[in-house]
Short mmCIF file of C-alpha atoms in Angstrom, two decimals:
data_model
loop_
_atom_site.label_atom_id
_atom_site.label_comp_id
_atom_site.label_asym_id
_atom_site.label_seq_id
_atom_site.Cartn_x
_atom_site.Cartn_y
_atom_site.Cartn_z
CA MET A 1 8.23 17.25 9.34
CA ALA A 2 8.99 13.90 10.88
CA SER A 3 5.92 11.87 11.71
CA ASN A 4 7.61 9.82 14.42
CA THR A 5 8.03 12.11 17.38
CA ARG A 6 10.54 11.68 20.15
CA ALA A 7 9.58 12.13 23.78
CA ILE A 8 11.25 15.03 25.52
CA PRO A 9 12.95 13.88 28.74
CA GLY A 10 11.15 14.82 31.92
CA PRO A 11 12.73 16.40 35.00
CA GLY A 12 13.15 13.04 36.72
CA ASP A 13 14.78 11.25 33.78
CA GLN A 14 18.36 10.10 34.11
CA LEU A 15 20.41 11.31 31.13
CA THR A 16 23.78 9.88 30.21
CA ALA A 17 26.69 11.93 28.97
CA GLN A 18 25.93 10.68 25.47
CA SER A 19 22.34 11.90 25.59
CA LEU A 20 23.43 15.25 26.99
CA PRO A 21 26.20 16.27 24.60
CA ILE A 22 26.10 19.97 25.48
CA SER A 23 28.85 20.98 27.89
CA GLN A 24 28.19 23.33 30.79
CA ASN A 25 30.51 25.88 29.17
CA ILE A 26 28.26 26.03 26.11
CA VAL A 27 25.14 26.33 28.26
CA ASP A 28 26.71 29.16 30.31
CA GLY A 29 27.95 30.84 27.13
CA VAL A 30 24.52 30.81 25.50
CA ARG A 31 23.10 32.45 28.63
CA SER A 32 25.92 35.00 28.93
CA ASP A 33 25.36 38.75 28.70
CA ASP A 34 28.56 39.10 26.68
CA CYS A 35 27.74 39.13 22.96
CA ALA A 36 31.09 37.66 21.94
CA VAL A 37 30.75 34.81 24.42
CA ARG A 38 27.21 34.09 23.27
CA LEU A 39 28.29 34.03 19.61
CA GLU A 40 31.13 31.63 20.36
CA ALA A 41 28.85 29.35 22.38
CA THR A 42 26.04 29.27 19.80
CA THR A 43 28.57 28.60 17.05
CA LYS A 44 29.83 25.57 18.98
CA LEU A 45 26.24 24.50 19.60
CA ARG A 46 25.44 24.69 15.90
CA ARG A 47 28.47 22.53 15.06
CA LEU A 48 27.43 20.05 17.73
CA LEU A 49 23.93 19.98 16.26
CA THR A 50 25.36 19.10 12.86
CA ARG A 51 27.30 16.15 14.27
CA ASN A 52 24.65 14.79 16.65
CA PRO A 53 21.24 16.36 15.85
CA GLN A 54 18.86 14.13 17.78
CA ASN A 55 20.59 14.20 21.15
CA THR A 56 21.57 17.84 20.80
CA ILE A 57 17.99 18.97 20.14
CA GLN A 58 16.71 17.11 23.18
CA SER A 59 19.53 18.54 25.27
CA ILE A 60 18.79 22.11 24.13
CA ILE A 61 15.29 21.74 25.55
CA ARG A 62 16.36 19.87 28.69
CA CYS A 63 19.05 22.43 29.51
CA SER A 64 16.42 25.22 29.23
CA ILE A 65 18.43 27.31 26.77
CA LEU A 66 15.57 27.70 24.30
CA PRO A 67 14.56 31.08 25.82
CA SER A 68 18.11 32.34 25.37
CA LEU A 69 18.26 31.20 21.76
CA ILE A 70 14.89 32.78 21.01
CA GLY A 71 16.04 35.98 22.68
CA MET A 72 18.83 36.21 20.11
CA LEU A 73 16.30 36.59 17.27
CA SER A 74 17.06 40.23 16.69
CA ALA A 75 18.45 42.12 13.72
CA GLU A 76 20.66 44.14 16.10
CA ASP A 77 23.26 41.38 15.95
CA ILE A 78 23.01 39.57 12.59
CA PRO A 79 25.79 36.99 13.18
CA LEU A 80 24.24 35.98 16.52
CA MET A 81 20.74 35.95 15.01
CA ARG A 82 21.98 33.81 12.11
CA CYS A 83 23.52 31.28 14.45
CA SER A 84 20.50 31.09 16.74
CA ALA A 85 17.95 30.96 13.90
CA SER A 86 19.79 28.14 12.12
CA ILE A 87 19.69 26.12 15.34
CA LEU A 88 15.97 26.81 15.79
CA LEU A 89 15.32 25.75 12.20
CA GLU A 90 16.72 22.33 13.08
CA VAL A 91 14.62 22.16 16.24
CA THR A 92 11.41 23.11 14.38
CA ALA A 93 12.13 20.52 11.68
CA SER A 94 12.03 17.65 14.18
CA SER A 95 9.11 16.52 16.35
CA SER A 96 5.82 18.14 17.31
CA GLU A 97 6.82 18.26 20.98
CA GLU A 98 9.94 20.23 20.17
CA ILE A 99 8.11 22.61 17.83
CA GLN A 100 5.57 23.22 20.58
CA ALA A 101 8.39 23.88 23.03
CA VAL A 102 9.77 26.60 20.72
CA ALA A 103 6.33 28.20 20.42
CA ASP A 104 5.75 28.01 24.17
CA GLU A 105 8.86 30.06 24.78
CA GLY A 106 7.45 33.00 22.81
CA ALA A 107 9.10 32.43 19.43
CA ILE A 108 6.09 33.39 17.30
CA PRO A 109 5.76 37.10 18.25
CA LYS A 110 9.55 37.35 18.28
CA LEU A 111 9.71 36.08 14.70
CA VAL A 112 6.94 38.42 13.53
CA SER A 113 8.92 41.28 15.02
CA LEU A 114 12.15 40.02 13.43
CA PHE A 115 10.57 40.17 9.98
CA SER A 116 10.07 43.93 10.30
CA SER A 117 13.82 44.54 10.27
CA ASP A 118 15.66 45.82 7.19
CA SER A 119 17.76 42.67 6.92
CA ASP A 120 16.76 40.25 4.15
CA GLU A 121 18.51 37.49 6.05
CA ALA A 122 16.39 38.21 9.11
CA LYS A 123 13.22 38.16 6.98
CA ASP A 124 14.31 34.84 5.47
CA TYR A 125 14.79 33.17 8.86
CA ALA A 126 11.58 34.70 10.25
CA LEU A 127 9.44 33.37 7.39
CA SER A 128 11.10 29.95 7.40
CA LEU A 129 10.64 29.47 11.14
CA LEU A 130 7.04 30.70 11.07
CA GLY A 131 6.36 28.25 8.24
CA ASN A 132 7.85 25.35 10.21
CA ILE A 133 5.83 26.20 13.29
CA SER A 134 2.49 26.84 11.57
CA GLY A 135 2.80 23.69 9.46
CA ASP A 136 2.87 21.38 12.47
CA CYS A 137 -0.76 21.46 13.63
CA LEU A 138 -3.94 23.52 13.66
CA PRO A 139 -3.44 25.21 17.07
CA LEU A 140 0.01 26.46 16.05
CA ARG A 141 -1.29 27.54 12.66
CA ASN A 142 -3.97 29.55 14.46
CA ALA A 143 -1.34 31.02 16.78
CA VAL A 144 0.81 32.14 13.83
CA MET A 145 -2.26 33.53 12.08
CA GLU A 146 -3.39 35.49 15.15
CA ALA A 147 0.12 36.89 15.66
CA GLY A 148 0.16 38.26 12.11
CA GLY A 149 2.38 35.60 10.56
CA PHE A 150 0.06 34.82 7.64
CA ALA A 151 -0.25 38.52 6.95
CA LEU A 152 3.53 38.58 6.44
CA PHE A 153 3.39 35.73 3.93
CA LEU A 154 0.66 37.49 1.98
CA ASP A 155 2.33 40.90 2.11
CA VAL A 156 5.42 39.45 0.46
CA LEU A 157 3.41 37.96 -2.39
CA GLU A 158 1.20 41.02 -2.81
CA ASN A 159 4.15 43.42 -2.99
CA PRO A 160 6.86 41.81 -5.11
CA GLY A 161 8.60 45.15 -5.58
CA LYS A 162 9.39 45.39 -1.87
CA TYR A 163 11.12 42.04 -1.52
CA THR A 164 13.80 39.97 -3.20
CA HIS A 165 12.94 36.93 -5.31
CA HIS A 166 14.43 34.72 -2.61
CA ILE A 167 12.17 36.17 0.09
CA MET A 168 9.17 35.61 -2.18
CA ASP A 169 10.24 31.98 -2.68
CA VAL A 170 10.54 31.50 1.08
CA ALA A 171 7.10 33.06 1.70
CA VAL A 172 5.29 30.91 -0.85
CA HIS A 173 7.10 27.79 0.39
CA ALA A 174 5.99 28.61 3.93
CA LEU A 175 2.38 28.97 2.75
CA ALA A 176 2.53 25.64 0.95
CA PHE A 177 3.93 23.96 4.06
CA CYS A 178 1.47 25.41 6.55
CA THR A 179 -1.56 24.53 4.39
CA ARG A 180 -0.74 20.82 4.38
CA LEU A 181 -3.84 18.65 4.70
CA ASP A 182 -2.42 16.64 7.59
CA SER A 183 -2.09 19.75 9.75
CA GLY A 184 -5.85 20.03 10.02
CA GLY A 185 -8.68 22.23 8.79
CA PRO A 186 -10.95 24.77 10.48
CA PHE A 187 -13.14 22.02 11.97
CA SER A 188 -10.28 19.79 13.16
CA ASP A 189 -9.12 18.72 16.59
CA ASN A 190 -8.63 20.91 19.65
CA ILE A 191 -11.65 23.10 18.89
CA VAL A 192 -14.71 22.82 21.09
CA SER A 193 -17.81 23.03 18.89
CA GLY A 194 -20.67 25.35 19.71
CA THR A 195 -18.52 28.06 21.24
CA ARG A 196 -18.00 31.66 20.33
CA ALA A 197 -14.28 30.91 20.01
CA LEU A 198 -15.07 28.35 17.32
CA ALA A 199 -17.13 30.84 15.33
CA ILE A 200 -14.36 33.43 15.52
CA LYS A 201 -11.74 30.90 14.44
CA ILE A 202 -13.84 29.73 11.50
CA LEU A 203 -14.57 33.27 10.31
CA THR A 204 -10.92 34.21 10.67
CA PHE A 205 -9.85 31.10 8.78
CA LEU A 206 -12.33 31.72 5.95
CA PHE A 207 -11.34 35.38 5.65
CA GLN A 208 -7.66 34.48 5.55
CA THR A 209 -8.37 31.66 3.10
CA ASN A 210 -10.22 33.91 0.66
CA GLN A 211 -7.45 36.47 0.92
CA MET A 212 -4.83 33.78 0.36
CA ILE A 213 -6.67 32.50 -2.72
CA SER A 214 -6.69 35.97 -4.29
CA VAL A 215 -3.06 36.63 -3.46
CA LEU A 216 -1.83 33.23 -4.64
CA ALA A 217 -3.78 33.48 -7.90
CA LYS A 218 -2.36 36.93 -8.57
CA PHE A 219 1.15 35.67 -7.81
CA ILE A 220 0.77 32.70 -10.19
CA GLN A 221 -0.59 34.97 -12.92
CA SER A 222 2.37 37.33 -12.51
CA LYS A 223 4.73 34.43 -13.19
CA GLU A 224 3.01 33.32 -16.39
CA ASN A 225 6.15 33.37 -18.51
CA GLU A 226 8.57 32.20 -15.84
CA PRO A 227 7.34 29.03 -14.11
CA THR A 228 9.55 28.40 -11.09
CA SER A 229 9.56 26.36 -7.91
CA SER A 230 7.74 29.24 -6.21
CA VAL A 231 4.87 28.80 -8.70
CA GLU A 232 4.80 25.08 -7.86
CA ASN A 233 4.47 25.93 -4.16
CA ALA A 234 1.81 28.55 -4.88
CA LEU A 235 -0.21 25.98 -6.84
CA LEU A 236 0.28 23.45 -4.06
CA ALA A 237 -1.07 25.90 -1.47
CA LEU A 238 -3.94 27.02 -3.72
CA GLY A 239 -5.10 23.45 -4.26
CA ARG A 240 -5.18 22.90 -0.51
CA ILE A 241 -7.23 25.92 0.53
CA VAL A 242 -10.09 25.85 -2.01
CA LEU A 243 -12.32 23.85 0.33
CA THR A 244 -15.86 25.15 -0.20
CA GLU A 245 -18.22 26.43 -2.88
CA ALA A 246 -17.61 29.97 -1.65
CA SER A 247 -13.83 29.67 -1.89
CA THR A 248 -14.23 28.10 -5.34
CA CYS A 249 -16.12 31.21 -6.45
CA VAL A 250 -13.31 33.38 -5.09
CA ALA A 251 -10.79 31.38 -7.12
CA ILE A 252 -12.89 31.59 -10.29
CA LYS A 253 -13.28 35.35 -10.00
CA THR A 254 -9.51 35.78 -10.06
CA GLY A 255 -9.51 34.51 -13.65
CA ILE A 256 -6.90 31.87 -12.84
CA THR A 257 -8.65 28.92 -14.56
CA PRO A 258 -7.25 29.38 -18.12
CA GLN A 259 -3.73 29.61 -16.75
CA LEU A 260 -4.25 26.47 -14.68
CA VAL A 261 -5.25 24.67 -17.88
CA GLN A 262 -2.10 25.93 -19.57
CA LEU A 263 0.15 24.91 -16.67
CA ALA A 264 -1.53 21.49 -16.42
CA SER A 265 -0.71 20.62 -20.03
CA PRO A 266 1.89 17.96 -20.87
CA ALA A 267 4.21 20.75 -21.99
CA SER A 268 4.77 21.76 -18.37
CA SER A 269 7.40 20.15 -16.20
CA TRP A 270 6.62 17.80 -13.34
CA PRO A 271 5.49 18.57 -10.61
CA LEU A 272 4.25 21.95 -11.92
CA GLN A 273 1.86 20.11 -14.22
CA HIS A 274 0.51 17.92 -11.41
CA HIS A 275 -0.09 20.79 -8.96
CA ALA A 276 -1.95 22.79 -11.64
CA LEU A 277 -4.02 19.72 -12.52
CA ARG A 278 -4.98 19.26 -8.86
CA CYS A 279 -6.11 22.89 -8.69
CA LEU A 280 -8.34 22.34 -11.74
CA ALA A 281 -9.79 19.18 -10.21
CA VAL A 282 -10.52 21.01 -6.95
CA LEU A 283 -12.55 23.60 -8.88
CA THR A 284 -14.84 20.81 -10.12
CA LEU A 285 -15.35 19.49 -6.60
CA HIS A 286 -17.41 22.30 -5.07
CA GLY A 287 -20.38 23.53 -7.05
CA LEU A 288 -21.51 23.91 -10.66
CA ASP A 289 -19.74 27.23 -11.22
CA GLY A 290 -16.38 25.55 -10.81
CA ILE A 291 -17.28 22.89 -13.39
CA ASP A 292 -18.44 25.58 -15.83
CA SER A 293 -15.20 27.49 -15.33
CA VAL A 294 -13.12 24.41 -16.12
CA ILE A 295 -15.21 23.49 -19.18
CA GLU A 296 -15.06 27.02 -20.61
CA ALA A 297 -11.27 27.09 -20.21
CA GLY A 298 -10.80 23.75 -21.99
CA GLY A 299 -10.01 21.83 -18.83
CA LEU A 300 -11.86 18.66 -19.84
CA GLU A 301 -9.33 18.00 -22.61
CA THR A 302 -6.58 18.46 -20.04
CA PHE A 303 -8.20 15.84 -17.81
CA GLY A 304 -8.46 13.50 -20.79
CA LEU A 305 -4.72 13.80 -21.43
CA ALA A 306 -4.04 13.27 -17.72
CA ILE A 307 -6.02 10.02 -17.61
CA THR A 308 -3.75 8.45 -20.24
CA SER A 309 -0.50 10.05 -19.04
CA THR A 310 2.53 8.16 -17.77
CA HIS A 311 2.09 9.58 -14.26
CA PHE A 312 -0.09 7.51 -11.93
CA GLU A 313 -0.97 10.60 -9.85
CA ASN A 314 -2.22 12.49 -12.92
CA ARG A 315 -4.34 9.54 -14.00
CA SER A 316 -5.99 9.43 -10.60
CA VAL A 317 -6.67 13.18 -10.56
CA GLY A 318 -8.13 13.04 -14.07
CA CYS A 319 -10.51 10.20 -13.16
CA SER A 320 -11.56 11.94 -9.96
CA ALA A 321 -12.35 15.13 -11.87
CA ALA A 322 -14.44 13.14 -14.36
CA HIS A 323 -16.52 11.80 -11.47
CA CYS A 324 -17.10 15.35 -10.22
CA VAL A 325 -18.33 16.54 -13.63
CA LEU A 326 -20.66 13.52 -13.78
CA ASP A 327 -22.55 15.10 -10.87
CA GLY A 328 -23.07 18.29 -12.86
CA THR A 329 -25.94 19.56 -15.00
CA PRO A 330 -27.09 17.74 -18.17
CA ALA A 331 -25.25 20.37 -20.23
CA GLN A 332 -22.04 19.76 -18.29
CA VAL A 333 -22.39 15.99 -18.68
CA LYS A 334 -22.92 16.50 -22.42
CA SER A 335 -19.65 18.45 -22.58
CA LEU A 336 -17.96 15.58 -20.77
CA ILE A 337 -19.32 13.03 -23.26
CA ALA A 338 -18.05 15.16 -26.16
CA SER A 339 -14.56 15.52 -24.65
CA SER A 340 -11.44 13.38 -24.85
CA ILE A 341 -12.20 12.01 -21.39
CA VAL A 342 -14.48 9.22 -22.67
CA PRO A 343 -11.92 7.64 -25.07
CA ALA A 344 -9.29 8.10 -22.35
CA LEU A 345 -11.41 6.15 -19.85
CA ALA A 346 -12.02 3.42 -22.42
CA GLN A 347 -8.30 3.20 -23.16
CA VAL A 348 -7.39 2.82 -19.49
CA ILE A 349 -9.96 0.05 -19.08
CA CYS A 350 -8.80 -1.88 -22.16
CA ASN A 351 -5.09 -1.55 -21.33
CA GLU A 352 -5.61 -3.10 -17.89
CA GLU A 353 -2.87 -0.94 -16.37
CA TYR A 354 -2.93 0.36 -12.80
CA PRO A 355 -5.84 -1.63 -11.27
CA GLU A 356 -6.83 1.22 -8.92
CA ILE A 357 -7.11 3.70 -11.78
CA ARG A 358 -8.88 1.11 -13.94
CA ASP A 359 -11.54 0.68 -11.24
CA GLN A 360 -12.09 4.46 -11.17
CA ALA A 361 -12.35 4.53 -14.96
CA ILE A 362 -14.84 1.62 -15.01
CA LEU A 363 -17.11 3.33 -12.50
CA ALA A 364 -16.92 6.64 -14.38
CA LEU A 365 -17.63 5.14 -17.80
CA THR A 366 -20.52 3.01 -16.51
CA THR A 367 -22.10 6.00 -14.77
CA LEU A 368 -21.62 8.11 -17.89
CA SER A 369 -23.31 5.53 -20.11
CA GLY A 370 -26.37 5.79 -17.89
CA LYS A 371 -26.49 9.56 -18.36
CA ALA A 372 -26.10 9.58 -22.16
CA ARG A 373 -29.31 10.63 -23.87
CA GLY A 374 -30.24 10.93 -27.54
CA ASP A 375 -28.54 9.76 -30.72
CA GLU A 376 -25.73 12.33 -30.59
CA GLU A 377 -24.54 11.49 -27.06
CA LEU A 378 -24.95 7.74 -27.54
CA HIS A 379 -23.03 7.89 -30.81
CA LEU A 380 -20.17 9.75 -29.08
CA MET A 381 -20.06 7.11 -26.36
CA VAL A 382 -19.88 4.29 -28.92
CA GLU A 383 -17.29 6.02 -31.11
CA ALA A 384 -15.12 6.59 -28.05
CA GLY A 385 -14.76 2.82 -27.59
CA SER A 386 -17.04 2.34 -24.61
CA ILE A 387 -18.56 -0.92 -25.93
CA GLU A 388 -15.12 -2.45 -26.38
CA ALA A 389 -14.16 -1.30 -22.90
CA PHE A 390 -17.26 -2.86 -21.35
CA CYS A 391 -16.57 -6.11 -23.19
CA ALA A 392 -13.02 -6.14 -21.84
CA ILE A 393 -14.26 -6.38 -18.25
CA LEU A 394 -16.72 -9.24 -18.73
CA GLU A 395 -15.00 -11.95 -16.69
CA PRO A 396 -16.91 -14.70 -14.83
CA SER A 397 -14.37 -14.54 -12.00
CA ASP A 398 -14.88 -10.79 -11.45
CA TYR A 399 -18.47 -10.14 -10.35
CA ARG A 400 -18.08 -6.41 -9.76
CA ASN A 401 -16.53 -5.54 -13.12
CA SER A 402 -18.80 -7.93 -15.00
CA LEU A 403 -21.83 -6.22 -13.45
CA PHE A 404 -20.52 -2.78 -14.50
CA GLY A 405 -19.74 -4.05 -17.99
CA LEU A 406 -23.18 -5.57 -18.45
CA GLN A 407 -24.89 -2.46 -17.12
CA GLY A 408 -22.92 -0.25 -19.50
CA ILE A 409 -23.67 -2.43 -22.51
CA MET A 410 -27.37 -2.85 -21.71
CA VAL A 411 -27.96 0.87 -21.09
CA ILE A 412 -26.56 1.74 -24.53
CA ILE A 413 -27.90 -1.18 -26.56
CA ASN A 414 -31.41 -1.18 -25.09
CA GLN A 415 -32.16 2.42 -26.00
CA ASP A 416 -34.22 3.00 -29.11
CA TRP A 417 -31.77 4.86 -31.32
CA GLU A 418 -30.30 4.68 -34.82
CA GLY A 419 -26.95 3.31 -33.71
CA GLN A 420 -28.29 0.12 -32.15
CA LYS A 421 -27.14 -2.09 -35.05
CA GLU A 422 -23.64 -0.63 -34.82
CA VAL A 423 -23.52 -1.51 -31.12
CA VAL A 424 -24.49 -5.10 -31.93
CA GLU A 425 -21.72 -5.33 -34.54
CA ARG A 426 -19.16 -3.83 -32.20
CA LEU A 427 -20.12 -6.30 -29.50
CA LYS A 428 -19.68 -9.16 -31.90
CA THR A 429 -16.32 -7.88 -33.20
CA ALA A 430 -15.00 -7.32 -29.67
CA GLY A 431 -15.75 -10.91 -28.69
CA GLY A 432 -18.76 -9.87 -26.69
CA VAL A 433 -20.83 -12.92 -27.59
CA THR A 434 -18.18 -15.31 -26.29
CA ARG A 435 -17.78 -13.27 -23.12
CA LEU A 436 -21.52 -13.05 -22.51
CA ARG A 437 -21.80 -16.82 -22.84
CA ALA A 438 -18.89 -17.24 -20.43
CA ILE A 439 -20.65 -15.00 -17.92
CA ARG A 440 -23.91 -16.88 -18.33
CA ASP A 441 -22.31 -20.29 -17.87
CA GLY A 442 -19.45 -19.52 -15.52
CA VAL A 443 -20.61 -17.27 -12.68
CA ALA A 444 -20.99 -18.61 -9.17
CA ARG A 445 -24.49 -19.47 -7.99
CA GLN A 446 -24.67 -16.44 -5.66
CA HIS A 447 -23.99 -14.20 -8.64
CA GLN A 448 -26.60 -15.75 -10.93
CA MET A 449 -28.18 -12.31 -11.44
CA ILE A 450 -25.47 -11.27 -13.89
CA GLY A 451 -25.70 -14.64 -15.57
CA ASP A 452 -29.37 -13.91 -16.20
CA MET A 453 -28.49 -10.42 -17.51
CA ALA A 454 -26.01 -11.94 -19.94
CA GLN A 455 -28.56 -14.50 -21.16
CA ARG A 456 -31.24 -11.85 -21.74
CA THR A 457 -28.78 -9.82 -23.83
CA LEU A 458 -27.82 -12.89 -25.85
CA LYS A 459 -31.43 -13.92 -26.39
CA LYS A 460 -32.49 -10.47 -27.59
CA TYR A 461 -29.55 -9.54 -29.81
CA PHE A 462 -27.75 -12.81 -30.55
CA PRO A 463 -30.50 -15.47 -30.46
CA GLU A 464 -28.41 -17.95 -32.42
CA SER A 465 -25.85 -17.91 -29.57
CA SER A 466 -28.31 -17.92 -26.69
CA GLN A 467 -28.75 -21.69 -26.45
CA PRO A 468 -27.08 -23.37 -23.46
CA ALA A 469 -23.66 -24.83 -24.09
CA ARG A 470 -23.66 -28.54 -24.96
CA VAL A 471 -22.22 -30.82 -22.29
#
């Protein structure tokens, strides 16, 4: 869908011959009652659309032949339907104004009716056009839903024996397209809050969403041994519609989590791996049950691998998921500390790659150090390289990271536990003493707080290095 929309000419606009490339013969032919004449005219129109798409689309609307083209959406004349539908696909792949114009002329119920024909080609065009229309904005998505369009998508996926593999691919692609985040959610624009209509729309949306989750999960599970582009689209749609704690529970009950872990592993191809990883991360976002489901399926190790992967997007998703688990129960946080996520975060911080991801990792590791309790958890944090990571971000010129680094070090070293001496040695080996002195002596006056933190740490654990530098 193009984001830059083109204005449709108004009745008073002056159009040149170049901006109106459709001849009167074609216009009259499209409106003709003679099937052969209509087929010839629409064929010429389709060729014209291929050569000059932008002006032709605007001219189709200005010449008011959209109703005629939509009227041809019937399985009674497949060649004519094919020609008309291919033209409408181009129109609904352009701007929002033009998609709305197609819907305003009654295309949605016509397409739902077209799907009921015995022709696979007719079903293909019906699903594709409904996907284009519903993916444009929330009002059109609601219109397609209310007309039964979403029910068609779901019927195809629920009954694979009734439809060809191609039709199933088209249906799942349409679902992925119409669940795009930028097309709005149930509380988005054009809905007046506090009305009965709003309540009905929300309940309808939630019912359809829960049904979609179940159907998509079942479809993905049925393709376990044959990952295809349709599975990628199903994962894409699933990750977009799990929006609440209730919908997370619906997803968990389908038993999809272990398969998501499998699909999110490095053995999977891109973007299949990424879409599965996003679905796992979404499960950790809404409620403790989702986090438990991911932990039990081994998802934390998958996030750890993602954080150190070569794909920027996977690194970001892995870090985001770690933050979600940090908000979980003490038992869930303990599982996080024992996972490969902690060494992965430390590695990202020390490597200094991808500044945005590094910032996420720093925040996650600092927060995690504050939640570690007892010798076992603290030992896991230290063995994972967290002290070395915190040392790596002690820079007088970077107040934010230096503050996080100092907080992380002080939380671990100040606790009364058996590994305290090891922490001191690790700090020394990692150049921590030199960095602490640099922080103490080099921070700007307005950031003197961290200078004082550095000096207290030096004085307590490295008294021989706590004296001010000689001038």
